[in-house]
């Protein structure tokens, strides 16, 4: 869905507006604009034309379109209510699956983190928890707070991993190899390698809940996982063109990052990667059969 029709009626007039602004929040915005126009005495066609000429508000339900057969929406939703609203809207607009990429800010408002985790968990089919302006706080601590909002049933599915102390809902690159004693008939113990990264990746694939601290990669992995009819929601930063991180002196500094630019780039990159034969529906990606017809010779040479 790339547009919606809003009908506004009172006792003596009716205005129908076709708008590229999406979502219930924008319905409220449109109604407010129409009410203001009517109160100021503008003709219906002027009011409708003014609303219809507004293609989008930067970073608010902003559609990222590279001709793909699924939706990518960048939105500024960074509170529990806002995130719930945008995810509900995606479902109401007929998304086959909702794939959510989001995080929470560091150094502030810790109470909302598990709330947003619970909302994303309950209202999404696939979730990527990532960083969103961690500032001077450890990004892993922020992410731990977020995933604590996932349902207890999710964790209870994997009791054995809990007993082994494998905190599997974290970025797999933070996990170190573990060696545990393995009983033998010899007089000495040998140690068996336990692939924590592999196991954590398997569990995250099993429940479609992923932790990817680096936002750059989270966006690409989510878009790579999308199928026809899905909606990928990249929430939290919207119009912002920066990420706030700690430097070596533990000071919060801005570095350039824009969800919209990264989403466009990811769509272009994923099209080439998938055409080259990579299957990206699960992690890690696996090599499949190249789609020769979709490959550009220049890309092959690169």
XYZ file of C-alpha atoms in Angstrom:
302
model
C 0.000 0.000 0.000
C 1.490 3.329 -1.086
C -1.449 5.659 -0.486
C -4.670 5.958 1.462
C -8.022 7.640 0.896
C -9.426 9.804 3.679
C -13.043 10.976 3.564
C -13.993 13.988 5.688
C -17.678 14.872 6.050
C -19.846 17.214 8.053
C -23.477 18.247 7.710
C -23.175 20.070 4.410
C -19.946 19.043 2.707
C -17.662 16.114 2.052
C -13.997 16.155 1.082
C -12.191 13.088 -0.257
C -8.418 13.099 -0.165
C -5.996 10.595 -1.703
C -2.742 10.891 0.173
C 0.650 9.223 0.129
C 0.871 9.905 3.862
C 0.326 6.572 5.591
C -0.803 5.428 9.035
C -3.328 6.434 11.644
C -1.139 9.271 12.915
C -1.293 10.856 9.482
C -5.076 10.418 9.362
C -5.211 12.615 12.463
C -2.816 15.098 10.854
C -4.927 15.237 7.694
C -8.137 15.769 9.684
C -6.460 18.620 11.557
C -5.296 20.231 8.322
C -8.761 19.913 6.768
C -10.406 21.404 9.868
C -8.006 24.360 9.766
C -8.662 24.894 6.053
C -12.443 24.802 6.520
C -12.254 27.216 9.467
C -10.206 29.628 7.342
C -12.749 29.456 4.522
C -10.669 27.740 1.825
C -12.533 25.897 -0.975
C -12.656 22.103 -0.721
C -10.476 21.585 -3.793
C -7.766 23.855 -2.371
C -7.780 21.973 0.924
C -7.636 18.587 -0.803
C -4.951 19.754 -3.214
C -2.797 21.096 -0.433
C -2.886 17.825 1.504
C -2.385 15.690 -1.592
C 0.677 17.695 -2.627
C 2.465 16.638 0.565
C 4.260 13.467 -0.496
C 5.760 12.562 2.870
C 7.126 13.989 6.098
C 10.836 13.123 6.350
C 11.364 10.179 8.644
C 7.670 9.682 9.434
C 6.243 6.584 7.781
C 8.698 7.304 4.991
C 8.562 4.647 2.284
C 11.886 3.563 0.814
C 11.179 2.366 -2.697
C 13.657 0.773 -5.078
C 10.987 -1.193 -6.944
C 11.102 -4.115 -4.485
C 8.063 -6.330 -3.833
C 7.934 -5.578 -0.111
C 7.655 -2.378 1.905
C 10.485 -0.660 3.733
C 9.329 2.066 6.118
C 11.567 4.395 8.118
C 9.843 5.985 11.095
C 10.883 8.093 14.059
C 8.941 5.904 16.520
C 11.107 5.855 19.642
C 8.510 5.492 22.396
C 6.379 2.450 23.286
C 3.130 3.989 21.991
C 4.674 5.217 18.749
C 6.277 1.845 18.034
C 3.027 0.011 18.762
C 1.118 2.323 16.442
C 3.428 1.944 13.459
C 3.573 -1.855 13.818
C -0.220 -2.062 14.130
C -0.545 0.093 11.022
C 1.716 -2.199 9.012
C -0.445 -5.155 9.993
C -3.660 -3.260 9.218
C -2.335 -2.351 5.769
C -1.967 -6.032 4.932
C 1.686 -6.848 5.566
C 2.353 -10.555 5.187
C 5.050 -10.350 7.862
C 6.282 -7.428 9.937
C 10.080 -7.278 10.286
C 11.156 -4.718 12.881
C 14.564 -3.089 13.349
C 14.866 -0.874 16.418
C 16.869 0.013 19.501
C 16.746 2.349 22.478
C 18.885 5.327 23.407
C 21.649 5.173 25.970
C 22.103 7.289 29.101
C 18.370 7.918 29.486
C 14.877 6.523 30.011
C 15.805 2.957 30.886
C 12.234 2.144 31.873
C 10.944 2.168 28.307
C 13.469 -0.383 27.039
C 11.711 -3.602 28.139
C 8.352 -2.055 27.198
C 9.517 -1.486 23.638
C 11.077 -4.937 23.591
C 7.753 -6.477 24.574
C 5.850 -4.443 21.954
C 8.240 -5.380 19.154
C 8.128 -9.018 20.261
C 4.326 -9.177 20.363
C 3.617 -7.194 17.196
C 6.376 -8.429 14.855
C 7.114 -11.669 13.076
C 10.850 -10.944 12.965
C 12.766 -8.603 15.283
C 16.276 -7.166 14.997
C 17.382 -5.368 18.158
C 20.213 -2.973 17.431
C 21.814 0.280 18.619
C 20.114 3.668 18.562
C 22.280 6.478 19.935
C 23.897 4.512 22.785
C 25.870 7.630 23.761
C 28.290 6.765 26.570
C 26.382 3.715 27.807
C 27.534 0.215 26.885
C 25.358 -0.789 23.875
C 25.186 -4.372 25.138
C 23.628 -3.201 28.400
C 20.977 -1.225 26.510
C 20.212 -4.227 24.305
C 20.013 -6.545 27.335
C 17.391 -4.226 28.818
C 15.406 -4.312 25.578
C 15.395 -8.089 25.136
C 14.406 -8.544 28.783
C 10.966 -7.448 27.594
C 10.595 -10.494 25.369
C 8.208 -13.080 26.791
C 9.411 -15.522 29.432
C 8.094 -18.348 27.253
C 10.698 -17.467 24.660
C 13.525 -18.129 27.100
C 11.884 -21.184 28.642
C 12.019 -22.970 25.271
C 15.753 -23.407 25.687
C 16.319 -24.470 29.295
C 19.464 -26.436 28.485
C 21.127 -23.317 27.150
C 20.055 -21.429 30.242
C 21.677 -24.107 32.388
C 24.891 -23.883 30.384
C 24.897 -20.138 30.961
C 24.579 -19.310 27.261
C 23.023 -15.858 27.011
C 21.956 -16.430 23.423
C 20.000 -13.208 22.882
C 23.037 -11.080 22.265
C 25.183 -10.216 19.291
C 26.877 -13.500 18.360
C 30.151 -11.679 17.720
C 30.346 -10.998 21.466
C 30.330 -14.715 22.257
C 33.606 -16.504 22.867
C 34.209 -20.200 22.231
C 33.640 -22.377 25.296
C 35.256 -25.684 26.177
C 33.561 -28.012 28.692
C 34.820 -31.273 30.223
C 33.841 -34.416 28.368
C 33.947 -37.758 30.192
C 36.478 -40.248 28.822
C 37.894 -43.640 29.818
C 41.378 -42.146 30.030
C 42.957 -40.857 33.189
C 42.779 -37.310 31.937
C 39.881 -35.184 30.791
C 39.560 -33.960 27.304
C 37.561 -30.875 26.524
C 34.756 -30.651 24.017
C 34.314 -27.483 21.985
C 30.915 -25.869 22.340
C 30.223 -23.477 19.478
C 28.447 -20.686 21.336
C 28.157 -18.501 18.256
C 26.712 -21.293 16.146
C 24.277 -22.306 18.871
C 23.151 -18.738 19.556
C 22.621 -18.169 15.848
C 20.549 -21.355 15.641
C 18.367 -20.249 18.555
C 17.888 -16.749 17.154
C 16.860 -18.263 13.820
C 14.454 -20.596 15.632
C 12.483 -17.747 17.184
C 13.198 -15.048 14.585
C 14.602 -12.727 17.235
C 18.031 -11.322 16.426
C 20.554 -9.099 18.157
C 22.878 -7.179 15.840
C 24.561 -4.324 17.651
C 25.823 -2.573 14.501
C 22.807 -0.785 12.971
C 24.407 -0.773 9.517
C 24.320 -4.577 9.435
C 20.941 -4.926 11.147
C 19.277 -2.938 8.369
C 20.896 -5.051 5.662
C 20.117 -8.361 7.345
C 16.473 -7.385 7.880
C 16.006 -6.262 4.286
C 17.772 -9.388 3.068
C 15.299 -11.499 5.026
C 12.200 -9.805 3.555
C 9.878 -11.714 1.218
C 7.137 -10.470 -1.162
C 4.374 -8.737 0.764
C 6.403 -8.178 3.936
C 6.906 -4.832 5.667
C 10.320 -3.925 7.078
C 9.995 -1.214 9.728
C 13.193 0.619 10.677
C 12.191 2.550 13.765
C 13.674 5.052 16.156
C 15.778 7.514 14.166
C 13.538 8.670 11.330
C 14.880 11.937 9.935
C 18.061 11.888 12.034
C 21.302 11.728 10.079
C 23.603 10.762 12.925
C 24.404 8.109 15.498
C 25.644 9.230 18.942
C 28.474 7.025 20.195
C 31.204 7.241 22.822
C 34.702 8.152 21.712
C 37.949 6.931 23.298
C 37.619 9.573 26.011
C 34.140 8.308 26.894
C 32.504 11.413 25.485
C 29.306 11.300 23.425
C 29.986 12.363 19.835
C 27.906 12.341 16.670
C 28.894 10.347 13.607
C 27.006 10.348 10.339
C 24.279 7.733 9.928
C 20.929 7.928 8.128
C 18.428 5.048 8.161
C 16.949 6.216 4.860
C 20.260 6.342 3.013
C 21.287 2.984 4.468
C 17.948 1.448 3.482
C 18.273 2.560 -0.127
C 21.827 1.222 -0.194
C 20.753 -2.053 1.405
C 18.009 -2.619 -1.171
C 20.486 -2.109 -4.002
C 23.111 -4.323 -2.381
C 20.674 -7.112 -1.486
C 19.377 -7.289 -5.048
C 22.926 -7.966 -6.278
C 23.762 -10.378 -3.458
C 20.604 -12.445 -3.929
C 20.996 -12.472 -7.699
C 24.522 -13.797 -7.202
C 23.077 -16.834 -5.436
C 23.158 -15.985 -1.750
C 20.133 -17.102 0.274
C 19.494 -14.460 2.918
C 16.293 -15.645 4.620
C 18.211 -16.954 7.640
C 21.541 -16.263 9.270
C 24.227 -16.929 8.329
C 23.636 -16.511 4.621
C 24.260 -19.596 2.505
C 25.324 -20.006 -1.086
C 22.634 -21.130 -3.502
C 22.165 -21.007 -7.244
C 22.914 -17.709 -9.002
C 20.099 -16.041 -10.914
C 22.046 -15.400 -14.100
C 19.271 -13.384 -15.718
C 19.242 -10.906 -12.809
C 22.980 -10.379 -12.786
C 24.538 -7.337 -14.377
C 27.825 -8.212 -16.165
C 29.420 -5.121 -14.629
C 28.575 -6.433 -11.146
C 30.216 -9.774 -11.939
C 33.375 -7.993 -13.048
C 33.410 -5.952 -9.846
